[in-house]
Tab-separated table of C-alpha atoms in Angstrom:
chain	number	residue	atom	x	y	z
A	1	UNK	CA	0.000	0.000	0.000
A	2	UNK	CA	2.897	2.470	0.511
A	3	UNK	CA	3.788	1.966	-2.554
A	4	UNK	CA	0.639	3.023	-4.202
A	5	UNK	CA	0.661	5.598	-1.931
A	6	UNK	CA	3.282	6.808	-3.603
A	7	UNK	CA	2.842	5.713	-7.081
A	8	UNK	CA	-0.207	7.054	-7.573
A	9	UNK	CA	0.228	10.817	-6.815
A	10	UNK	CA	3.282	10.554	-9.297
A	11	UNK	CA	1.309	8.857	-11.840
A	12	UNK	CA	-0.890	11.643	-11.362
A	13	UNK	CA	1.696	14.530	-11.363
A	14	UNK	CA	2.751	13.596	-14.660
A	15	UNK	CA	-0.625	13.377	-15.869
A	16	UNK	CA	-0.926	16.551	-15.250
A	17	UNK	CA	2.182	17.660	-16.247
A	18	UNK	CA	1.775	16.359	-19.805
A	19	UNK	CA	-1.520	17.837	-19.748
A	20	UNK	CA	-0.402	21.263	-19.341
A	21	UNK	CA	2.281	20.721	-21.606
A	22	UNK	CA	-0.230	20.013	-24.265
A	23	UNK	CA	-2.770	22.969	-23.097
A	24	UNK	CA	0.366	25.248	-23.629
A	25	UNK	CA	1.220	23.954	-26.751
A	26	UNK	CA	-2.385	24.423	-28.144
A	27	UNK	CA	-2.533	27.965	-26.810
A	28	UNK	CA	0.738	28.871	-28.729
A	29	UNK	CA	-0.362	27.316	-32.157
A	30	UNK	CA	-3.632	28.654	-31.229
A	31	UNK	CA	-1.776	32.766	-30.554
A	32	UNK	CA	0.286	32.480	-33.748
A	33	UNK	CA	-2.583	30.844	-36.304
A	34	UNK	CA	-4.400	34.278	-35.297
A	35	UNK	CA	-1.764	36.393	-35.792
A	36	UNK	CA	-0.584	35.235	-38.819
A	37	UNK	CA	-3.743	35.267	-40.594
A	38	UNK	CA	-2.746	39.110	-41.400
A	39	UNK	CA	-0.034	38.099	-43.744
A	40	UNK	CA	-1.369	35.098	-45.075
A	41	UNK	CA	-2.375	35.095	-49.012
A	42	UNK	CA	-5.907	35.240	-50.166
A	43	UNK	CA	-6.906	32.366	-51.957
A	44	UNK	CA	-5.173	31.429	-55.330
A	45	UNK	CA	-2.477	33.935	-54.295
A	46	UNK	CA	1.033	32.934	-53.706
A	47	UNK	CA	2.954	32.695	-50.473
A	48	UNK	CA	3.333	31.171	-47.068
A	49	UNK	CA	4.923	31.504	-43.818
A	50	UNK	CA	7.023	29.161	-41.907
A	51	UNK	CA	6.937	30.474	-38.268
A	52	UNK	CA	9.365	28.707	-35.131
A	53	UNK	CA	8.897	29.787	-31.824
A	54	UNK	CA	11.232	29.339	-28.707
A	55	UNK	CA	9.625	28.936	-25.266
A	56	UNK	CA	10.889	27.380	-22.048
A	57	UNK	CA	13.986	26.056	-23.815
A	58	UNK	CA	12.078	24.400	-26.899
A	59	UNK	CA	11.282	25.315	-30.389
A	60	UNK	CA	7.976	24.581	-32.142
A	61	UNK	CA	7.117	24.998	-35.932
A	62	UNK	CA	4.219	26.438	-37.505
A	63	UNK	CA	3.580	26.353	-41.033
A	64	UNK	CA	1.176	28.056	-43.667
A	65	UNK	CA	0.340	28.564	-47.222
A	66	UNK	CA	2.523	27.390	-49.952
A	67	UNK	CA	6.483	27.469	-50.655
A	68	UNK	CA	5.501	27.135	-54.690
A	69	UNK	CA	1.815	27.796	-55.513
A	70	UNK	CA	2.450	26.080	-59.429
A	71	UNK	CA	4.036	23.055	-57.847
A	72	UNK	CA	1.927	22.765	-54.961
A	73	UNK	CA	4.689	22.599	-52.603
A	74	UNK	CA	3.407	23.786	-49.373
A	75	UNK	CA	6.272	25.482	-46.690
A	76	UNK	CA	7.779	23.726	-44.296
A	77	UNK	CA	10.343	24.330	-41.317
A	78	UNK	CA	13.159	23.006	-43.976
A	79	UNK	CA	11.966	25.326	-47.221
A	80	UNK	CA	14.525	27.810	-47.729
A	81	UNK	CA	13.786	31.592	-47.420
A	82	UNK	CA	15.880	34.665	-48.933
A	83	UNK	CA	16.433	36.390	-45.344
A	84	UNK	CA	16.732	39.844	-46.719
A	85	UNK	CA	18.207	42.208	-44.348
A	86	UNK	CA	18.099	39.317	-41.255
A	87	UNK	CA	21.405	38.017	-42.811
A	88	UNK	CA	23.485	41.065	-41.813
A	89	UNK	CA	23.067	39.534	-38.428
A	90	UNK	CA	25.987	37.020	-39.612
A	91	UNK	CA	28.171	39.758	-40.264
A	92	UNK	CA	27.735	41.415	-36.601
A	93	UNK	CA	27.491	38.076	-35.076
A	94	UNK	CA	31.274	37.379	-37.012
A	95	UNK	CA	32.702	40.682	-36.315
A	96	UNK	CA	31.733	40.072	-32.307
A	97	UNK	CA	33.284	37.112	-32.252
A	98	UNK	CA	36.480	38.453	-33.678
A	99	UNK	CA	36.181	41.405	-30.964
A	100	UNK	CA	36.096	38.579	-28.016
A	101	UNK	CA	38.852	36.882	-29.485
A	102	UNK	CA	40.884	39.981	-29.746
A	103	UNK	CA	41.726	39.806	-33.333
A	104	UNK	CA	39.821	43.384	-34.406
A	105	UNK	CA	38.272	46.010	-32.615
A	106	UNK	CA	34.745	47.838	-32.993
A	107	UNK	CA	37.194	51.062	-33.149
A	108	UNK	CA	39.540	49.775	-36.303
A	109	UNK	CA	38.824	52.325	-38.753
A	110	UNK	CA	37.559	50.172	-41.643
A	111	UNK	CA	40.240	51.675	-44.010
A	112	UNK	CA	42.674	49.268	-41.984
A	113	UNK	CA	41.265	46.327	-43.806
A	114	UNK	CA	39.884	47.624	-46.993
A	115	UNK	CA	43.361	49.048	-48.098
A	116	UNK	CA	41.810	50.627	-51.334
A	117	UNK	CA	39.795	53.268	-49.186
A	118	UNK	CA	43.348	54.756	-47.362
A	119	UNK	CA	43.076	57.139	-50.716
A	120	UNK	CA	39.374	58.120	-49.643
A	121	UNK	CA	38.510	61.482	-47.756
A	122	UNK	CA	35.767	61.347	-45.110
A	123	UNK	CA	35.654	57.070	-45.023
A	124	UNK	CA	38.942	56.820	-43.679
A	125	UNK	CA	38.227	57.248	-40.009
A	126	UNK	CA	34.604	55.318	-40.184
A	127	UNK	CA	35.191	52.155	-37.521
A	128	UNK	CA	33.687	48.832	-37.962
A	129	UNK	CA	31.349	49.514	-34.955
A	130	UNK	CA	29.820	51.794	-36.667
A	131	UNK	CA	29.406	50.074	-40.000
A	132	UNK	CA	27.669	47.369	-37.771
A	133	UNK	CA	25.437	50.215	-36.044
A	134	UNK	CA	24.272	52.160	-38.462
A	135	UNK	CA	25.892	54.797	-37.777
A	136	UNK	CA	28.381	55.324	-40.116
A	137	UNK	CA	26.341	57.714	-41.775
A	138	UNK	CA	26.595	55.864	-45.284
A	139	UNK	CA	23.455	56.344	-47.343
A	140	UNK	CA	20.957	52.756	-47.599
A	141	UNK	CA	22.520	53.102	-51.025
A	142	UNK	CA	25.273	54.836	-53.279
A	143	UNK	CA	22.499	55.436	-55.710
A	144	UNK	CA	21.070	57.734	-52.717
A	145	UNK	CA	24.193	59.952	-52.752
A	146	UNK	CA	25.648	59.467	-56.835
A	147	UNK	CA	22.420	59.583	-58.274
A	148	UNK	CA	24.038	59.982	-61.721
A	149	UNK	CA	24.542	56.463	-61.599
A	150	UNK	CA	22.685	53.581	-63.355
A	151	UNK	CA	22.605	49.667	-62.756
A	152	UNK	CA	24.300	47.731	-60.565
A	153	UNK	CA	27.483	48.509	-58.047
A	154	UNK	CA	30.480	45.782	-58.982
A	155	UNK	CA	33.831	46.130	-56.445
A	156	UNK	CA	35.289	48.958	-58.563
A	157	UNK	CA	32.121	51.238	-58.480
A	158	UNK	CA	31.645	50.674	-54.780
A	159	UNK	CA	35.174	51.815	-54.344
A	160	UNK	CA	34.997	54.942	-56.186
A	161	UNK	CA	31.500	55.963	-54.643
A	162	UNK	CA	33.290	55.138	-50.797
A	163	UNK	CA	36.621	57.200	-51.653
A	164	UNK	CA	34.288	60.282	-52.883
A	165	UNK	CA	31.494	60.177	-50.256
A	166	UNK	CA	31.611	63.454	-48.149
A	167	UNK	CA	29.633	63.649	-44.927
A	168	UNK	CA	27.830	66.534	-43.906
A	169	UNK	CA	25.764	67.484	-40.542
A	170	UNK	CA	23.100	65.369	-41.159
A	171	UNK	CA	25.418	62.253	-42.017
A	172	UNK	CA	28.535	62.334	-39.369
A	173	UNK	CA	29.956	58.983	-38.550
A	174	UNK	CA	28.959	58.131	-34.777
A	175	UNK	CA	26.377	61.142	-34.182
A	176	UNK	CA	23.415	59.673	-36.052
A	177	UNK	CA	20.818	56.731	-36.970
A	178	UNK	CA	21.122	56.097	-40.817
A	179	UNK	CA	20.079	52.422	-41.473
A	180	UNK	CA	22.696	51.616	-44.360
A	181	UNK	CA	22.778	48.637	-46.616
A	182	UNK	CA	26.376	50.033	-47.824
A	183	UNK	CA	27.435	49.840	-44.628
A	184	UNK	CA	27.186	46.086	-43.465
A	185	UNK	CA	28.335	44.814	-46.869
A	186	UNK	CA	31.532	46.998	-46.520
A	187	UNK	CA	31.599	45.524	-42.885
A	188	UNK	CA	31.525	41.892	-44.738
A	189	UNK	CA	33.950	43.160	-46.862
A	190	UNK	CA	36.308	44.025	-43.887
A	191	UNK	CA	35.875	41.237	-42.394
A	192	UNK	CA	37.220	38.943	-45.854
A	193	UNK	CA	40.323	41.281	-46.043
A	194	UNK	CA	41.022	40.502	-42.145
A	195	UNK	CA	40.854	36.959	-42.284
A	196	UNK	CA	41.765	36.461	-45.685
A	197	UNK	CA	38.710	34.466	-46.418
A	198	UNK	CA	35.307	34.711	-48.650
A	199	UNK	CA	32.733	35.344	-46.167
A	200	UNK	CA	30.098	32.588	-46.802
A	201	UNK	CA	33.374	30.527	-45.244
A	202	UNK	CA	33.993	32.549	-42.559
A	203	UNK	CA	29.690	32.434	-42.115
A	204	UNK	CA	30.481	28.558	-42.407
A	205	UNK	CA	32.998	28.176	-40.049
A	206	UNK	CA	32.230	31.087	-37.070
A	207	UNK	CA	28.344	30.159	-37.181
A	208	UNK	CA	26.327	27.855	-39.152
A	209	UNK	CA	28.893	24.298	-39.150
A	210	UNK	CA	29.192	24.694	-35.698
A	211	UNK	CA	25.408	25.453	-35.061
A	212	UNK	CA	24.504	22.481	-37.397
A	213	UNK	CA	22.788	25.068	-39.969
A	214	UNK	CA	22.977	23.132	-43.016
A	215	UNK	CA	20.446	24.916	-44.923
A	216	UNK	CA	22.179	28.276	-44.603
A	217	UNK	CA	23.960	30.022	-47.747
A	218	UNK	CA	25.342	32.499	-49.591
A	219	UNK	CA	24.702	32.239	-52.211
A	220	UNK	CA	22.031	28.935	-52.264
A	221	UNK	CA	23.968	25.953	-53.801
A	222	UNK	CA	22.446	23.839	-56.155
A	223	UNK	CA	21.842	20.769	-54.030
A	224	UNK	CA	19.588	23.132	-51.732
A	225	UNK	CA	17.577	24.820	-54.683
A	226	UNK	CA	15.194	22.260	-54.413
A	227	UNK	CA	14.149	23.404	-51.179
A	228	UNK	CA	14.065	26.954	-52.159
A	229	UNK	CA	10.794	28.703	-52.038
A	230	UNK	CA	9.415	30.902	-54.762
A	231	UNK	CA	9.095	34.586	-54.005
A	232	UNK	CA	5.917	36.000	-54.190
A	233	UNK	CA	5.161	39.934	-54.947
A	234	UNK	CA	2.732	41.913	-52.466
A	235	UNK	CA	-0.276	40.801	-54.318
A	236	UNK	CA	1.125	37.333	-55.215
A	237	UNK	CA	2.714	37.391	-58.458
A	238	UNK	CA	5.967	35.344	-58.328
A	239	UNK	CA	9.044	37.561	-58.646
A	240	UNK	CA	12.172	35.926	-59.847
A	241	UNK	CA	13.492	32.653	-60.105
A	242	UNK	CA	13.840	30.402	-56.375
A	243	UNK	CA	17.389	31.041	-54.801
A	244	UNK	CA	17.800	34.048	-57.065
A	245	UNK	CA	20.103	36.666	-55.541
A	246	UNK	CA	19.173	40.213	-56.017
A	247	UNK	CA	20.274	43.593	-55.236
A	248	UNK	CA	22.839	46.492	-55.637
A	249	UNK	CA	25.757	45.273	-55.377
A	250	UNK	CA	27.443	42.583	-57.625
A	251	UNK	CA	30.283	40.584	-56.524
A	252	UNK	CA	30.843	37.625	-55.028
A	253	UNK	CA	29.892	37.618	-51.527
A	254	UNK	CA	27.594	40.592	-51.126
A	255	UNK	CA	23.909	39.353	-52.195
A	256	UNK	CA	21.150	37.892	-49.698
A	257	UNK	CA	21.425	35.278	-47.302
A	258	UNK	CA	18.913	32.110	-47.764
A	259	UNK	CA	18.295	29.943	-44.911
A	260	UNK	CA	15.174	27.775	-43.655
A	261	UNK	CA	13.320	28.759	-40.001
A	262	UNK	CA	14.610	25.042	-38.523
A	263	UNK	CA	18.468	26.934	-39.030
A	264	UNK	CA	17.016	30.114	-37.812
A	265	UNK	CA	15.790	28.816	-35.044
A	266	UNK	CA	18.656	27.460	-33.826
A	267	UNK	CA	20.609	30.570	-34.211
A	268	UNK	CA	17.674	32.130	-32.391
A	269	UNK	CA	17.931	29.628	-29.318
A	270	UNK	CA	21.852	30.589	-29.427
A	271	UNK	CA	21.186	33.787	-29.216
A	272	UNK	CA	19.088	33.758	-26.656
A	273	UNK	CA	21.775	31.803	-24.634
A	274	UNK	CA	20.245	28.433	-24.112
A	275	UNK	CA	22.784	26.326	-25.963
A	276	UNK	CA	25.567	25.788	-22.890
A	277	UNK	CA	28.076	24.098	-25.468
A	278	UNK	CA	28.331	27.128	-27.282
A	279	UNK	CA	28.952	29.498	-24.832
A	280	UNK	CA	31.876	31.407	-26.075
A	281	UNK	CA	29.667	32.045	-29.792
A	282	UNK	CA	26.819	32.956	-26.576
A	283	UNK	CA	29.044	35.284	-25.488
A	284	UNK	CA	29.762	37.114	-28.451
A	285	UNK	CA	26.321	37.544	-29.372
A	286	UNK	CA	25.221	38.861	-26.807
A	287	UNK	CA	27.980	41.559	-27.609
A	288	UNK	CA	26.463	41.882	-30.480
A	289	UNK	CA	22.717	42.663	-29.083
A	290	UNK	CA	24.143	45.262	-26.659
A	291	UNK	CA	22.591	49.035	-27.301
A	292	UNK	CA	25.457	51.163	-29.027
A	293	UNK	CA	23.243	53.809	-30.010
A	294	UNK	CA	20.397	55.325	-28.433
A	295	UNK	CA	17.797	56.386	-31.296
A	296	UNK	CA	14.660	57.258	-29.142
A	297	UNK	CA	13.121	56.455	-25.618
A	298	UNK	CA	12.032	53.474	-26.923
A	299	UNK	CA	14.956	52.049	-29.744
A	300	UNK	CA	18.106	51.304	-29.105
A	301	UNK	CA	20.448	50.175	-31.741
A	302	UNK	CA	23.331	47.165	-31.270
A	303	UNK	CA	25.328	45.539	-33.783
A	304	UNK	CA	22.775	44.971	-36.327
A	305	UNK	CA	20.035	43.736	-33.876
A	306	UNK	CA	17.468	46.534	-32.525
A	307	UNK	CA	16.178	46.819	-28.912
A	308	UNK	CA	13.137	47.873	-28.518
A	309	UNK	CA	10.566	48.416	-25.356
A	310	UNK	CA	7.017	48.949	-25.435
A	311	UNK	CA	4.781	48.469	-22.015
A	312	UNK	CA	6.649	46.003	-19.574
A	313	UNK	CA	8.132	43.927	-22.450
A	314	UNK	CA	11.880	44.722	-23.905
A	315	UNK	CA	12.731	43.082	-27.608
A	316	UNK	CA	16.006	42.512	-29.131
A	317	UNK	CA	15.509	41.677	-32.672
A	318	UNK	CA	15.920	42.218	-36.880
A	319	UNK	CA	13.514	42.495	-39.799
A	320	UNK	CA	14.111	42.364	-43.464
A	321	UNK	CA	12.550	42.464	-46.602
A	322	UNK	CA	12.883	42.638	-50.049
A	323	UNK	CA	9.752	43.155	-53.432
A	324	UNK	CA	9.571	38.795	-52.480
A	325	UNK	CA	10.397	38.010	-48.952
A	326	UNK	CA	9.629	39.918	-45.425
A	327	UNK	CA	11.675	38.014	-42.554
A	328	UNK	CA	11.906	38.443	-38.677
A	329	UNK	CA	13.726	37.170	-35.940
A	330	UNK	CA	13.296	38.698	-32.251
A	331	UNK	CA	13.538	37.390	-28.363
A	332	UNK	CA	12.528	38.825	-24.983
A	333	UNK	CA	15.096	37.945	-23.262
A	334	UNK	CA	13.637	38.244	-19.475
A	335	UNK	CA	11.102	36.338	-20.618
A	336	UNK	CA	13.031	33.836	-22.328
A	337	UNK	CA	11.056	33.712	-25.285
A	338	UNK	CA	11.332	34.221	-29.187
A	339	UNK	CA	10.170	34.211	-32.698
A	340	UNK	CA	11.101	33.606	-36.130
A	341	UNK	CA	8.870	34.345	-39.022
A	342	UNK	CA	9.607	33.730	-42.501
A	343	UNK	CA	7.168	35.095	-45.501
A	344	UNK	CA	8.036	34.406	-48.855
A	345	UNK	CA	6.040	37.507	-50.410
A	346	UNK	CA	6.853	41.083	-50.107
A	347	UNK	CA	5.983	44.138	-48.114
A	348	UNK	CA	4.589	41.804	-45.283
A	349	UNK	CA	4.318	43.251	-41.491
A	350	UNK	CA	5.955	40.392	-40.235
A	351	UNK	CA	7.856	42.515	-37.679
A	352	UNK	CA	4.775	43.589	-36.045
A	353	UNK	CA	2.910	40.122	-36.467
A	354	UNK	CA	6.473	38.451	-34.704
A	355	UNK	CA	6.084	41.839	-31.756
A	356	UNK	CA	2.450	40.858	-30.980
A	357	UNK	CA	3.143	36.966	-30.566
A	358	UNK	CA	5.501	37.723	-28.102
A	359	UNK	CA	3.661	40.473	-26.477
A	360	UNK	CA	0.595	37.526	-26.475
A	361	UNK	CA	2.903	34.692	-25.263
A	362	UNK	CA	4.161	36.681	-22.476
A	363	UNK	CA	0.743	38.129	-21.777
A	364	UNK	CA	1.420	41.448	-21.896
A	365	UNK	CA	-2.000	43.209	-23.170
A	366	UNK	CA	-0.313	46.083	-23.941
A	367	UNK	CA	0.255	47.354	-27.536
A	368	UNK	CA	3.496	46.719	-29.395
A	369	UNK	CA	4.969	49.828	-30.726
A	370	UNK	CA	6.278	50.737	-33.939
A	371	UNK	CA	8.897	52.810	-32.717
A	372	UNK	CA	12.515	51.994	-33.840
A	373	UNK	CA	11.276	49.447	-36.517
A	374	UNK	CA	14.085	49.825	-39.300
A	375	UNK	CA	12.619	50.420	-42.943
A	376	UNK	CA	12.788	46.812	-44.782
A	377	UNK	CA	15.673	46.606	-46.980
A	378	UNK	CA	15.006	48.245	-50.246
A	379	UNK	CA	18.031	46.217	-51.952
């Protein structure tokens, strides 16, 4: 009898355990089916969204709509997403983990590494820190500052337009906010010259071998195009081919990031520190997510990653988007919980679909704000 005594309550406790466990998991699918209905596709229209979400130390997936509306491939956690402006988060997350190592600093001018700009005026003394903060005060573009100039940027145009870029009060290095695509692929750039490697390796080898992210790229190699979703305009028309890099800049090295939200989410869970054999890449990131810059009451800029409060709930995260793809990633860190959402169609609010999840799943009733959200990236 003491042994049923005992038994039982534990039979019990477990019971009721796994019964929460499931009530929990219900509510979550239950929070991010409603949110996501915003930026799901009418009917006939093309696009999905693979969503992961981390919460007390384990991801889940969610999945909707379709990776290929003509092949009637539906999105999963493995179909692979063109990250737009989420994949300058490599860079930063690189570049901090060369700062804790000791082999660069956030205040090496970037002219150090990128030789070719030591005969430039005003770039010279721009640091890496603030290439990685936007707040280098580098246009989103050259075309924004040589608007004389047509088509795409190769190496030698980039140069030119760095060595002749003047600043002016409005565009000082280290006094201002100016989100700037130029900036992080010169920071990419930088890094190459410094370790005397393309960066996809140096991605490879600092973050995504040693995280296990196999379907992470740049660019997408042919044995993962098959897994590539297509991209889908704001009203569903497919725009460009799947894997296709896009953009401003042509050279090796310096278009879009692909990766799927199963890879994602384990740089997410890294990032928010819950992976205790990584904890020197742990370490750096969270270098990485540290405020820099303060751009309002309620945005602060790190390396790459924005933190931003509204109510009782702080956010570190990153958004991105391109005319086929609108990406997030973003964690409350108190809270221990975070969010990846991948869309495969363009001009998508998936930044504040991902804020309101996690406002939900920490039920906060409070409002997210808008405040601080960088423009997607126009590239």
């Amino acid at each position: 009898m003491i042994v049923k005594s005992i038994l039982i309550p534990t039979v019990i406790g477990v019971l009721l355990a796994a019964g929460a466990a499931r009530a929990q998991q219900v509510n979550v699918e239950q929070i991010v089916a409603q949110k996501v209905q915003a930026i799901l596709p009418e009917n006939g229209k093309g696009g999905g969204v693979a969503v992961a979400v981390r919460m007390n130390g384990t991801t889940s997936f969610f999945n909707y709509g379709f990776a290929n509306n003509a092949q009637n491939r539906r999105v999963t956690e493995d179909s692979i997403f063109n990250l737009g402006s989420v994949g300058k988060l490599f860079a930063t997350t690189s570049l901090a983990e060369a700062v804790k190592q000791g082999q660069l600093s956030l205040d090496d001018p970037v002219a150090k590494y990128v030789t070719e700009l030591q005969r430039g005026g005003d770039i010279r003394p721009v640091t890496l820190g603030q290439l990685a903060s936007h707040t280098s005060g580098l246009p989103r573009v050259p075309q924004q500052y040589e608007h004389w100039h047509r088509g795409n940027y190769t190496w030698p145009d980039f140069v030119r337009f760095l060595n002749s870029w003047k600043t002016d009060p409005k565009h000082e290095p280290g006094q201002q906010y100016l989100y700037s695509n130029a900036a992080m692929v010169l920071l990419r750039v930088a890094l190459e010259r410094r370790f005397n490697t393309r960066f996809a390796a140096l991605m490879q080898e600092r973050i995504t071998v040693p995280l296990g992210m196999n379907s992470t790229a740049l660019p997408l190699p042919r044995d993962l195009l098959g897994r590539a979703v297509q991209g889908y305009g704001q009203m569903g028309k497919p725009i460009g081919r799947p894997g296709e890099e896009s953009g401003t800049f042509k050279w090796p090295g310096a278009g879009q990031i692909y990766s799927s939200s199963r890879d994602m989410a384990a740089f997410l869970a890294a990032n928010m520190g819950e992976l205790p054999d990584r904890r020197p890449m742990e370490n750096a990131m969270a270098l990485a997510q540290q405020p820099v810059f303060t751009v309002n009451p309620h945005f602060k800029q790190g390396l790459a990653w924005q933190v931003v409060s509204a109510g009782n709930l702080t956010i570190v995260d990153k958004n991105g988007g391109l005319p086929n793809t609108s990406t997030y990633i973003g964690f409350a860190p108190q809270q221990k919980l975070g969010i990846v959402i991948l869309v495969n169609r363009g001009k998508q609010h998936a930044t504040g679909i991902g804020r309101q999840i996690l406002h939900a799943l920490a039920q906060d009733q409070s409002e997210p704000s808008s405040e601080g959200e960088a423009e997607p990236d126009k590239d």
